Every structure is written in C-alpha cells, then in structure tokens.
CSV table of C-alpha atoms in Angstrom, one decimal:
chain,number,residue,atom,x,y,z
A,1,GLU,CA,-0.1,0.1,-0.3
A,2,LYS,CA,3.0,2.4,0.6
A,3,LYS,CA,4.6,1.4,-2.1
A,4,LYS,CA,1.2,2.4,-4.5
A,5,MET,CA,0.7,5.7,-2.6
A,6,ARG,CA,4.3,6.6,-3.0
A,7,THR,CA,3.9,5.5,-7.0
A,8,LEU,CA,0.2,8.0,-7.1
A,9,ILE,CA,2.1,10.9,-4.9
A,10,PHE,CA,5.4,10.4,-8.0
A,11,ASN,CA,2.4,10.5,-10.8
A,12,LEU,CA,0.8,13.1,-9.8
A,13,LEU,CA,3.9,15.5,-9.3
A,14,PHE,CA,5.1,14.5,-12.7
A,15,LEU,CA,1.5,15.7,-14.2
A,16,THR,CA,1.9,18.8,-11.9
A,17,VAL,CA,5.1,19.4,-13.5
A,18,ILE,CA,4.0,18.8,-17.1
A,19,ILE,CA,0.6,20.9,-16.9
A,20,SER,CA,2.9,24.0,-15.4
A,21,GLU,CA,5.2,23.7,-18.7
A,22,VAL,CA,2.1,23.7,-20.9
A,23,ALA,CA,0.5,26.3,-19.4
A,24,ALA,CA,3.6,28.4,-19.1
A,25,ARG,CA,4.2,28.2,-23.1
A,26,TRP,CA,2.9,30.9,-25.8
A,27,GLU,CA,0.0,29.4,-27.8
A,28,GLN,CA,-0.7,30.9,-30.7
A,29,GLU,CA,-3.0,30.9,-33.3
A,30,LYS,CA,-4.9,32.5,-36.9
A,31,ILE,CA,-7.8,33.7,-36.4
A,32,ASP,CA,-9.6,34.9,-39.5
A,33,GLN,CA,-7.7,34.2,-42.9
A,34,ALA,CA,-8.8,36.5,-44.8
A,35,SER,CA,-6.8,38.8,-47.2
A,36,THR,CA,-6.5,41.1,-44.9
A,37,ALA,CA,-8.3,41.0,-41.3
A,38,GLY,CA,-7.3,41.5,-38.0
A,39,MET,CA,-6.4,45.7,-37.5
A,40,TYR,CA,-7.7,47.1,-34.3
A,41,PRO,CA,-8.0,44.4,-32.7
A,42,ALA,CA,-10.0,44.3,-29.1
A,43,ILE,CA,-10.0,40.7,-27.0
A,44,VAL,CA,-11.9,40.2,-23.8
A,45,VAL,CA,-12.4,36.5,-21.9
A,46,ASP,CA,-15.9,35.9,-20.6
A,47,LYS,CA,-16.6,33.7,-17.5
A,48,SER,CA,-15.3,30.6,-18.8
A,49,ASN,CA,-12.1,31.9,-19.8
A,50,LEU,CA,-12.9,31.7,-23.4
A,51,PRO,CA,-11.8,34.8,-25.7
A,52,ARG,CA,-14.0,37.2,-27.8
A,53,VAL,CA,-12.5,39.4,-30.4
A,54,ALA,CA,-13.6,42.5,-32.4
A,55,TYR,CA,-11.4,43.2,-35.2
A,56,LEU,CA,-11.5,45.4,-38.6
A,57,ARG,CA,-11.8,43.0,-41.8
A,58,PHE,CA,-10.4,45.0,-45.0
A,59,SER,CA,-11.2,42.0,-47.6
A,60,PRO,CA,-12.8,40.8,-49.1
A,61,GLU,CA,-15.2,43.0,-48.0
A,62,ASP,CA,-14.6,46.1,-45.3
A,63,GLU,CA,-16.7,44.9,-41.9
A,64,LEU,CA,-16.3,44.9,-38.5
A,65,ARG,CA,-16.0,41.7,-37.2
A,66,TYR,CA,-17.1,39.5,-34.0
A,67,GLY,CA,-15.4,36.4,-33.3
A,68,ARG,CA,-16.1,34.0,-30.3
A,69,ARG,CA,-14.4,30.9,-29.1
A,70,THR,CA,-16.5,28.0,-28.2
A,71,LEU,CA,-15.6,24.2,-27.3
A,72,ALA,CA,-16.3,23.4,-31.1
A,73,GLY,CA,-14.5,26.4,-32.8
A,74,TRP,CA,-14.4,30.1,-33.0
A,75,GLU,CA,-18.3,31.8,-34.6
A,76,TYR,CA,-17.6,34.6,-36.1
A,77,LYS,CA,-20.3,37.4,-36.4
A,78,VAL,CA,-20.4,40.5,-38.8
A,79,ILE,CA,-21.4,43.7,-36.8
A,80,ASP,CA,-21.4,47.0,-39.1
A,81,PHE,CA,-20.2,47.1,-42.9
A,82,ALA,CA,-21.2,51.1,-43.4
A,83,ASP,CA,-18.3,53.5,-44.1
A,84,LYS,CA,-15.4,51.2,-43.3
A,85,PRO,CA,-16.2,50.6,-39.9
A,86,GLY,CA,-13.9,49.2,-37.2
A,87,LEU,CA,-11.7,51.8,-36.4
A,88,PHE,CA,-9.8,51.5,-32.7
A,89,ILE,CA,-12.1,49.4,-31.5
A,90,SER,CA,-12.8,48.8,-27.9
A,91,MET,CA,-14.6,46.5,-26.2
A,92,VAL,CA,-16.2,45.0,-23.1
A,93,LEU,CA,-18.8,42.7,-21.8
A,94,ASP,CA,-21.8,42.9,-19.7
A,95,SER,CA,-23.2,41.3,-16.2
A,96,LYS,CA,-24.9,39.0,-18.9
A,97,GLU,CA,-21.8,38.6,-21.0
A,98,ASN,CA,-22.8,40.8,-24.3
A,99,PRO,CA,-20.5,42.1,-26.2
A,100,HIS,CA,-20.4,46.3,-25.8
A,101,LEU,CA,-18.4,47.6,-28.6
A,102,SER,CA,-16.9,51.6,-29.7
A,103,TYR,CA,-15.3,52.3,-32.7
A,104,GLY,CA,-15.0,55.1,-35.5
A,105,ASN,CA,-15.3,55.0,-39.3
A,106,ALA,CA,-14.2,56.2,-42.6
A,107,LYS,CA,-16.5,59.3,-42.1
A,108,GLY,CA,-15.3,60.6,-39.2
A,109,GLU,CA,-18.1,58.9,-36.7
A,110,ILE,CA,-17.5,57.2,-33.2
A,111,LYS,CA,-20.1,54.6,-32.7
A,112,TYR,CA,-21.6,52.7,-30.7
A,113,ALA,CA,-22.6,48.8,-30.8
A,114,PHE,CA,-24.0,46.1,-28.8
A,115,TRP,CA,-25.6,43.0,-28.4
A,116,LYS,CA,-29.3,42.7,-27.7
A,117,GLU,CA,-31.0,39.2,-28.4
A,118,THR,CA,-31.2,38.4,-31.3
A,119,LYS,CA,-29.0,41.5,-33.2
A,120,TRP,CA,-26.8,44.4,-33.2
A,121,GLU,CA,-27.5,47.6,-31.9
A,122,ILE,CA,-26.0,50.6,-33.4
A,123,THR,CA,-25.6,54.5,-32.6
A,124,THR,CA,-23.5,57.3,-33.7
A,125,VAL,CA,-22.3,58.8,-30.4
A,126,GLU,CA,-20.6,61.5,-32.4
A,127,LYS,CA,-19.1,63.0,-35.5
A,128,VAL,CA,-15.7,63.6,-34.8
A,129,GLY,CA,-13.7,64.4,-37.7
A,130,GLN,CA,-10.6,62.9,-37.9
A,131,VAL,CA,-11.1,59.1,-35.8
A,132,THR,CA,-7.7,58.6,-33.4
A,133,GLY,CA,-9.5,56.5,-30.9
A,134,THR,CA,-12.1,55.3,-28.7
A,135,SER,CA,-12.3,53.5,-25.0
A,136,LEU,CA,-15.5,52.1,-23.6
A,137,ALA,CA,-16.3,51.0,-20.3
A,138,LEU,CA,-19.6,50.0,-18.2
A,139,ASP,CA,-20.9,51.2,-15.2
A,140,SER,CA,-22.1,49.0,-12.5
A,141,PHE,CA,-25.5,48.9,-14.2
A,142,ASP,CA,-24.3,47.6,-17.6
A,143,ASN,CA,-24.3,52.1,-18.8
A,144,PRO,CA,-21.9,52.8,-21.2
A,145,GLN,CA,-18.9,55.5,-21.0
A,146,ILE,CA,-17.1,56.2,-23.9
A,147,VAL,CA,-14.2,58.5,-24.2
A,148,TYR,CA,-12.4,60.1,-27.3
A,149,PHE,CA,-10.8,62.2,-29.1
A,150,ASN,CA,-12.7,65.4,-31.3
A,151,SER,CA,-10.2,66.6,-33.6
A,152,GLU,CA,-12.8,69.3,-35.0
A,153,THR,CA,-12.8,70.8,-31.2
A,154,ASN,CA,-9.3,69.5,-30.1
A,155,SER,CA,-10.8,68.4,-26.6
A,156,VAL,CA,-11.4,65.0,-25.2
A,157,ASN,CA,-15.1,64.3,-24.7
A,158,LEU,CA,-16.6,61.7,-22.7
A,159,ALA,CA,-20.1,60.4,-24.1
A,160,LYS,CA,-22.6,58.8,-21.7
A,161,LEU,CA,-25.8,56.6,-22.8
A,162,ASN,CA,-28.5,58.0,-20.7
A,163,SER,CA,-32.1,56.1,-22.2
A,164,LYS,CA,-31.6,56.5,-25.6
A,165,GLU,CA,-29.7,60.1,-25.9
A,166,TRP,CA,-25.8,60.9,-25.8
A,167,ASN,CA,-24.7,63.2,-23.2
A,168,ILE,CA,-21.6,64.5,-24.1
A,169,THR,CA,-18.9,66.3,-22.0
A,170,ASN,CA,-15.8,68.3,-23.2
A,171,ILE,CA,-13.1,67.1,-20.4
A,172,ALA,CA,-9.8,68.5,-21.6
A,173,SER,CA,-8.6,70.7,-24.4
A,174,ALA,CA,-5.8,68.8,-26.2
A,175,GLY,CA,-3.8,69.1,-29.0
A,176,LEU,CA,-4.1,66.5,-31.8
A,177,PRO,CA,-0.9,64.4,-31.9
A,178,SER,CA,1.6,65.6,-35.5
A,179,GLY,CA,3.8,63.8,-37.5
A,180,GLU,CA,4.2,59.6,-38.5
A,181,VAL,CA,1.6,59.2,-35.6
A,182,THR,CA,-1.1,61.2,-36.9
A,183,GLY,CA,-4.4,58.6,-37.8
A,184,THR,CA,-2.6,55.7,-36.4
A,185,ILE,CA,-2.5,56.2,-32.8
A,186,ASN,CA,-3.4,53.9,-30.8
A,187,MET,CA,-5.7,54.9,-28.1
A,188,PRO,CA,-4.8,58.9,-27.2
A,189,ALA,CA,-7.6,58.7,-24.6
A,190,ARG,CA,-8.9,55.7,-22.3
A,191,ILE,CA,-11.4,55.1,-19.6
A,192,ALA,CA,-11.7,52.9,-16.8
A,193,ILE,CA,-14.5,52.5,-14.3
A,194,ASP,CA,-14.1,51.4,-10.4
A,195,LYS,CA,-16.2,49.7,-8.0
A,196,LYS,CA,-17.8,52.6,-6.7
A,197,ASP,CA,-19.0,54.0,-10.5
A,198,ILE,CA,-16.3,56.7,-10.4
A,199,PRO,CA,-14.5,57.1,-13.9
A,200,HIS,CA,-11.2,57.5,-14.6
A,201,LEU,CA,-9.2,59.3,-17.5
A,202,CYS,CA,-6.0,59.1,-19.1
A,203,TYR,CA,-5.0,60.8,-22.3
A,204,TYR,CA,-2.1,61.8,-24.9
A,205,ASP,CA,-2.1,65.8,-25.3
A,206,GLY,CA,-0.2,65.7,-28.5
A,207,THR,CA,0.5,69.6,-28.4
A,208,THR,CA,2.8,69.3,-24.9
A,209,ARG,CA,3.8,65.4,-25.7
A,210,SER,CA,2.2,64.9,-22.0
A,211,ILE,CA,0.4,62.0,-20.5
A,212,GLN,CA,-2.4,63.4,-18.5
A,213,TYR,CA,-5.6,62.1,-16.1
A,214,SER,CA,-8.6,62.6,-14.5
A,215,TRP,CA,-11.0,61.6,-12.1
A,216,TRP,CA,-14.7,62.4,-11.2
A,217,SER,CA,-14.6,63.1,-7.6
A,218,GLY,CA,-18.8,63.2,-7.4
A,219,ILE,CA,-18.7,67.1,-8.1
A,220,LYS,CA,-16.0,68.0,-10.7
A,221,TRP,CA,-12.8,66.3,-12.7
A,222,MET,CA,-9.9,66.4,-11.0
A,223,PRO,CA,-7.1,66.6,-13.7
A,224,GLN,CA,-3.0,65.5,-12.9
A,225,ASN,CA,0.0,65.4,-14.9
A,226,VAL,CA,1.1,62.3,-15.0
A,227,ASP,CA,4.3,62.8,-17.6
A,228,ASP,CA,4.7,66.3,-18.4
A,229,SER,CA,8.4,65.6,-19.4
A,230,GLY,CA,7.8,66.6,-23.4
A,231,ASN,CA,9.0,63.0,-24.4
A,232,ALA,CA,5.6,61.1,-24.0
A,233,GLY,CA,4.0,59.7,-26.6
A,234,PRO,CA,0.8,57.7,-27.6
A,235,TYR,CA,-0.1,54.7,-27.8
A,236,LEU,CA,-1.5,54.4,-23.8
A,237,GLY,CA,-3.2,52.1,-21.6
A,238,LEU,CA,-5.2,52.3,-18.8
A,239,THR,CA,-5.9,49.5,-15.9
A,240,LEU,CA,-7.3,49.8,-12.2
A,241,SER,CA,-6.3,47.9,-9.3
A,242,SER,CA,-9.3,45.8,-7.0
A,243,SER,CA,-9.5,49.2,-5.0
A,244,GLY,CA,-9.5,51.4,-8.0
A,245,VAL,CA,-5.5,52.7,-7.9
A,246,PRO,CA,-4.8,53.9,-11.7
A,247,SER,CA,-2.0,52.5,-14.0
A,248,ILE,CA,-0.9,53.7,-17.1
A,249,THR,CA,1.5,52.0,-19.9
A,250,TYR,CA,2.5,54.5,-22.5
A,251,TYR,CA,5.2,54.9,-25.6
A,252,ASP,CA,8.1,57.1,-24.6
A,253,GLN,CA,8.7,58.5,-28.1
A,254,ALA,CA,11.7,60.6,-27.4
A,255,ASN,CA,13.7,58.2,-26.0
A,256,HIS,CA,11.8,55.1,-27.9
A,257,ASP,CA,11.4,53.1,-24.2
A,258,LEU,CA,7.9,51.5,-22.6
A,259,LYS,CA,6.9,53.3,-19.6
A,260,TYR,CA,4.5,52.6,-16.7
A,261,ALA,CA,2.9,55.4,-14.2
A,262,GLN,CA,1.2,54.6,-10.8
A,263,LYS,CA,-0.6,56.6,-8.9
A,264,GLN,CA,0.6,56.8,-5.1
A,265,ASP,CA,-1.4,59.2,-3.3
A,266,GLU,CA,-1.2,62.9,-5.3
A,267,ASP,CA,1.8,62.2,-7.3
A,268,TRP,CA,2.8,59.4,-10.0
A,269,LYS,CA,5.5,57.3,-9.6
A,270,LEU,CA,7.2,57.1,-13.7
A,271,GLN,CA,9.5,53.8,-14.1
A,272,THR,CA,11.1,52.6,-17.5
A,273,LEU,CA,10.4,48.8,-17.8
A,274,ASP,CA,12.0,48.5,-21.6
A,275,ALA,CA,14.5,50.5,-23.2
A,276,ALA,CA,16.1,47.8,-25.4
A,277,GLY,CA,15.7,49.2,-28.5
A,278,ASP,CA,12.2,50.9,-30.2
A,279,VAL,CA,9.8,49.5,-28.3
A,280,GLY,CA,6.5,50.4,-26.5
A,281,MET,CA,4.1,51.2,-29.3
A,282,TYR,CA,0.7,49.6,-28.9
A,283,ALA,CA,0.5,49.3,-25.7
A,284,ALA,CA,-2.2,47.5,-23.9
A,285,ILE,CA,-2.5,46.9,-20.2
A,286,ALA,CA,-5.1,44.4,-17.9
A,287,THR,CA,-4.6,43.8,-14.4
A,288,ASP,CA,-4.5,40.2,-12.8
A,289,ILE,CA,-7.1,39.0,-10.1
A,290,ASN,CA,-3.9,39.7,-7.6
A,291,ASP,CA,-3.6,43.3,-8.8
A,292,CYS,CA,-0.3,42.5,-10.8
A,293,PRO,CA,-0.4,44.3,-14.4
A,294,HIS,CA,0.3,42.6,-17.4
A,295,ILE,CA,1.1,44.8,-20.8
A,296,ALA,CA,2.0,43.6,-24.5
A,297,TYR,CA,3.4,46.5,-27.0
A,298,TYR,CA,5.6,46.3,-30.3
A,299,ASP,CA,9.1,45.9,-30.2
A,300,LYS,CA,9.8,47.8,-33.7
A,301,THR,CA,13.5,47.4,-33.9
A,302,ASN,CA,13.0,43.7,-34.0
A,303,GLN,CA,9.2,43.7,-35.5
A,304,THR,CA,8.1,41.4,-32.7
A,305,LEU,CA,5.3,41.4,-30.1
A,306,LYS,CA,6.6,41.7,-26.6
A,307,TYR,CA,5.1,41.2,-22.9
A,308,ILE,CA,6.1,41.9,-19.2
A,309,ARG,CA,4.1,41.7,-16.0
A,310,PHE,CA,4.8,42.7,-12.2
A,311,SER,CA,5.3,39.6,-10.2
A,312,GLY,CA,3.8,41.0,-7.3
A,313,GLN,CA,7.2,41.3,-5.7
A,314,GLY,CA,9.0,43.4,-9.5
A,315,TRP,CA,8.9,42.9,-13.0
A,316,ASN,CA,9.5,40.2,-15.0
A,317,PRO,CA,12.4,40.4,-17.5
A,318,PRO,CA,10.5,41.3,-21.0
A,319,GLU,CA,9.6,38.2,-23.2
A,320,THR,CA,9.2,38.3,-26.9
A,321,VAL,CA,5.8,36.3,-27.1
A,322,ASP,CA,6.4,36.2,-31.4
A,323,SER,CA,9.0,36.7,-33.3
A,324,GLN,CA,7.2,35.9,-36.8
A,325,LYS,CA,8.2,38.6,-39.3
A,326,ASP,CA,6.4,41.9,-39.0
A,327,VAL,CA,3.6,40.9,-35.7
A,328,GLY,CA,2.2,42.7,-32.7
A,329,LEU,CA,0.5,45.9,-33.9
A,330,PHE,CA,-2.5,46.6,-32.8
A,331,ALA,CA,-2.0,45.1,-29.4
A,332,SER,CA,-4.9,44.2,-26.9
A,333,ILE,CA,-4.3,42.0,-23.8
A,334,THR,CA,-7.0,40.6,-21.2
A,335,VAL,CA,-6.6,38.2,-18.3
A,336,ASP,CA,-8.8,35.7,-17.1
A,337,GLU,CA,-9.5,34.5,-13.7
A,338,LEU,CA,-6.2,32.3,-13.6
A,339,SER,CA,-4.3,35.2,-14.4
A,340,TYR,CA,-3.7,34.0,-17.9
A,341,PRO,CA,-3.0,36.7,-20.4
A,342,HIS,CA,-4.8,36.8,-23.9
A,343,ILE,CA,-3.0,39.2,-26.3
A,344,GLY,CA,-5.1,39.6,-30.2
A,345,TYR,CA,-2.2,41.5,-32.5
A,346,PHE,CA,-2.2,41.9,-36.0
A,347,ASP,CA,0.9,40.3,-38.2
A,348,ASN,CA,1.3,42.9,-40.5
A,349,SER,CA,3.5,40.8,-42.8
A,350,ASN,CA,0.8,38.0,-43.7
A,351,ARG,CA,-2.0,41.1,-42.6
A,352,ASN,CA,-3.8,38.5,-41.0
A,353,LEU,CA,-5.4,38.2,-37.1
A,354,LYS,CA,-3.6,36.5,-34.3
A,355,TYR,CA,-4.4,35.4,-30.7
C-alpha cells in the first residue's frame, strides 16, 4: 500500500510538472484567414475563460467583425459594414456577457454597438472629424461611457448613454498628435470605471507631448499631470486595481522606451520597463485578480510582439511572444480568472489577426 501511495504521489507530481510546462508556453493561432483582417483588435474573455475578439476586416469586404471562441471552434458575426467601420475598437462584456463596442469609421463618426437578444444595435455617438481612438467602459448598471478625441474641437470628450440619448462632456482641451503617428495613434484616450462607479480617464496631449489623468470626484473632474516631460508619446493603456488605483502604460517617443506610471497618493511613480531598442508602441495593459499588471507591446526594432508582467515582488524581464516577421501591431490584452494573459494583435506581414 505504501509503495502504491508513493507511486501515486510521484505520478501526480509528474503530471503537475507537465501541466505547468504546458501552461507556461505561449499558444498562437490565426483567427481570420481573410487576405486582410485583424486591424484594431479588441479582446476580452468570458466567465468560462474563452476569448472573444472584435476587429476590422478589410477584404474581401470592409467589415467590423466579432469572433467568439467556443468548445467547437470560432464563431463569427458581422457587426457593421458601412463606411469602413472598425477603427480603434474597444470592447467589454456586460453582466450577462453580452458584448458592447465603441469604434470609429471612415466618415469620422464615433459609433457604439451592443448585442441585444438576436441582433446588433448600433448608434452614432458623435462626428469628430479624424478618428484617433475610442475607449469604452460599463458602470455597475451596464451603462456605457466612451472617451475619445474630437479633432474638430481639439478636445477630449466623454459620452454617456442615458436612455437613448448621448450626453457629451468636454473633459479637457488637447492637441492632435502630429507627425507619423497622426491617424495611426493607438488609444490617445482611455477610460476605466471603478467599483464605486467613478470614471478614471487618461489621455495624450499631442501639443505638449504629455500624459494627463483625470477622475470624477462627484462634483468636478480632478486633473493631474502624469508625465509632462515633453517626451511622452501616444499608445497608452489604463487599468485599475481592485481598490481603484490607476496604472498607465505608454510609449516614450523621445527615448523610444516602454514606460509605466502608477498613482501613489497625489503623485505618480514613473518607471522605464523596457529600453532595448525602439519599444512600447501599441502598449496595452490589464490587471489580474492579484492586482498585478500585464502589458503587451510592439518592438519596432525587431518587429516582434513583447510582453511584461509584474509578479507581485517586481517586474519580470520582458519576453518575446511572437517573432514571426512583423507582428504585434494594435496589441490588445486581457487576463482571465486564472491570471493567464490573452493577447490579440495584427500580423502585418501576412495581414492576419493573431491570438
């Protein structure tokens, strides 16, 4: 009996090692095999830890598409096909696991779509001129709030849906980024809502090349400078801890580094997380159940997708997730209930969506 017990314990330990090794590997797959599909992906996971992704498919048709992973494979739906939709997509799931999305189109409109019973409901939020990003969050009642940049008024706007009307508030004045990033900037404004239904915003001011943050006190917006060195760039992401502490990742366009900022009382602690080459474009961030941030980003020097996470004691070394030609653009990241990261991104060489 003791021999059998020792054998059973050994087998269990061996099985545990095998599972751990498998779980530690990055598994990759192409989601849509169309000739050009996968730009501006937004990825989430459901309560079963299965991924869902929304993305722009350029050909054979211009479509905003939605993919859902099931035990049988991927299922796809077309959300919108008018005016080249699907620019700078943001997606979240509500309490019933129905998807909600914000995105832009070629007409310069900010759009909102959600799945209602058997079909997609789509509304226009505001016409903004040049669409440079959208970010969507839901409050505890599943009411949507969308933050975006209006290039016609040079302002960061917040739209809230009350019944069937969008109430739009000008949060701050901000200049449009100039140079090569114009029109390709990834999320110049981001929103997250904490457990008390308090919205937190961060945005990039292209005029001063600074990262700004603001939260709603219940009476007014409380703005703060995060990085006003003049070196801060676009490509930013925002996440909140379980207690509502904001963390921001962004690209340092002067030094070409990946930066990270965390709010500490009334100040911000800034850190450089990766400085090996030109890194940090298309930065995206998510927090796991242990309040540890995970970041996916693009390594322009090596044209690879990279990833870094906080272990609880410190930042792990950056790792390369995918190095197959030019991959990692428009990265989107989420973390499941087991603290495993899921990343959706664009394969620029093969013009495919990868996960």
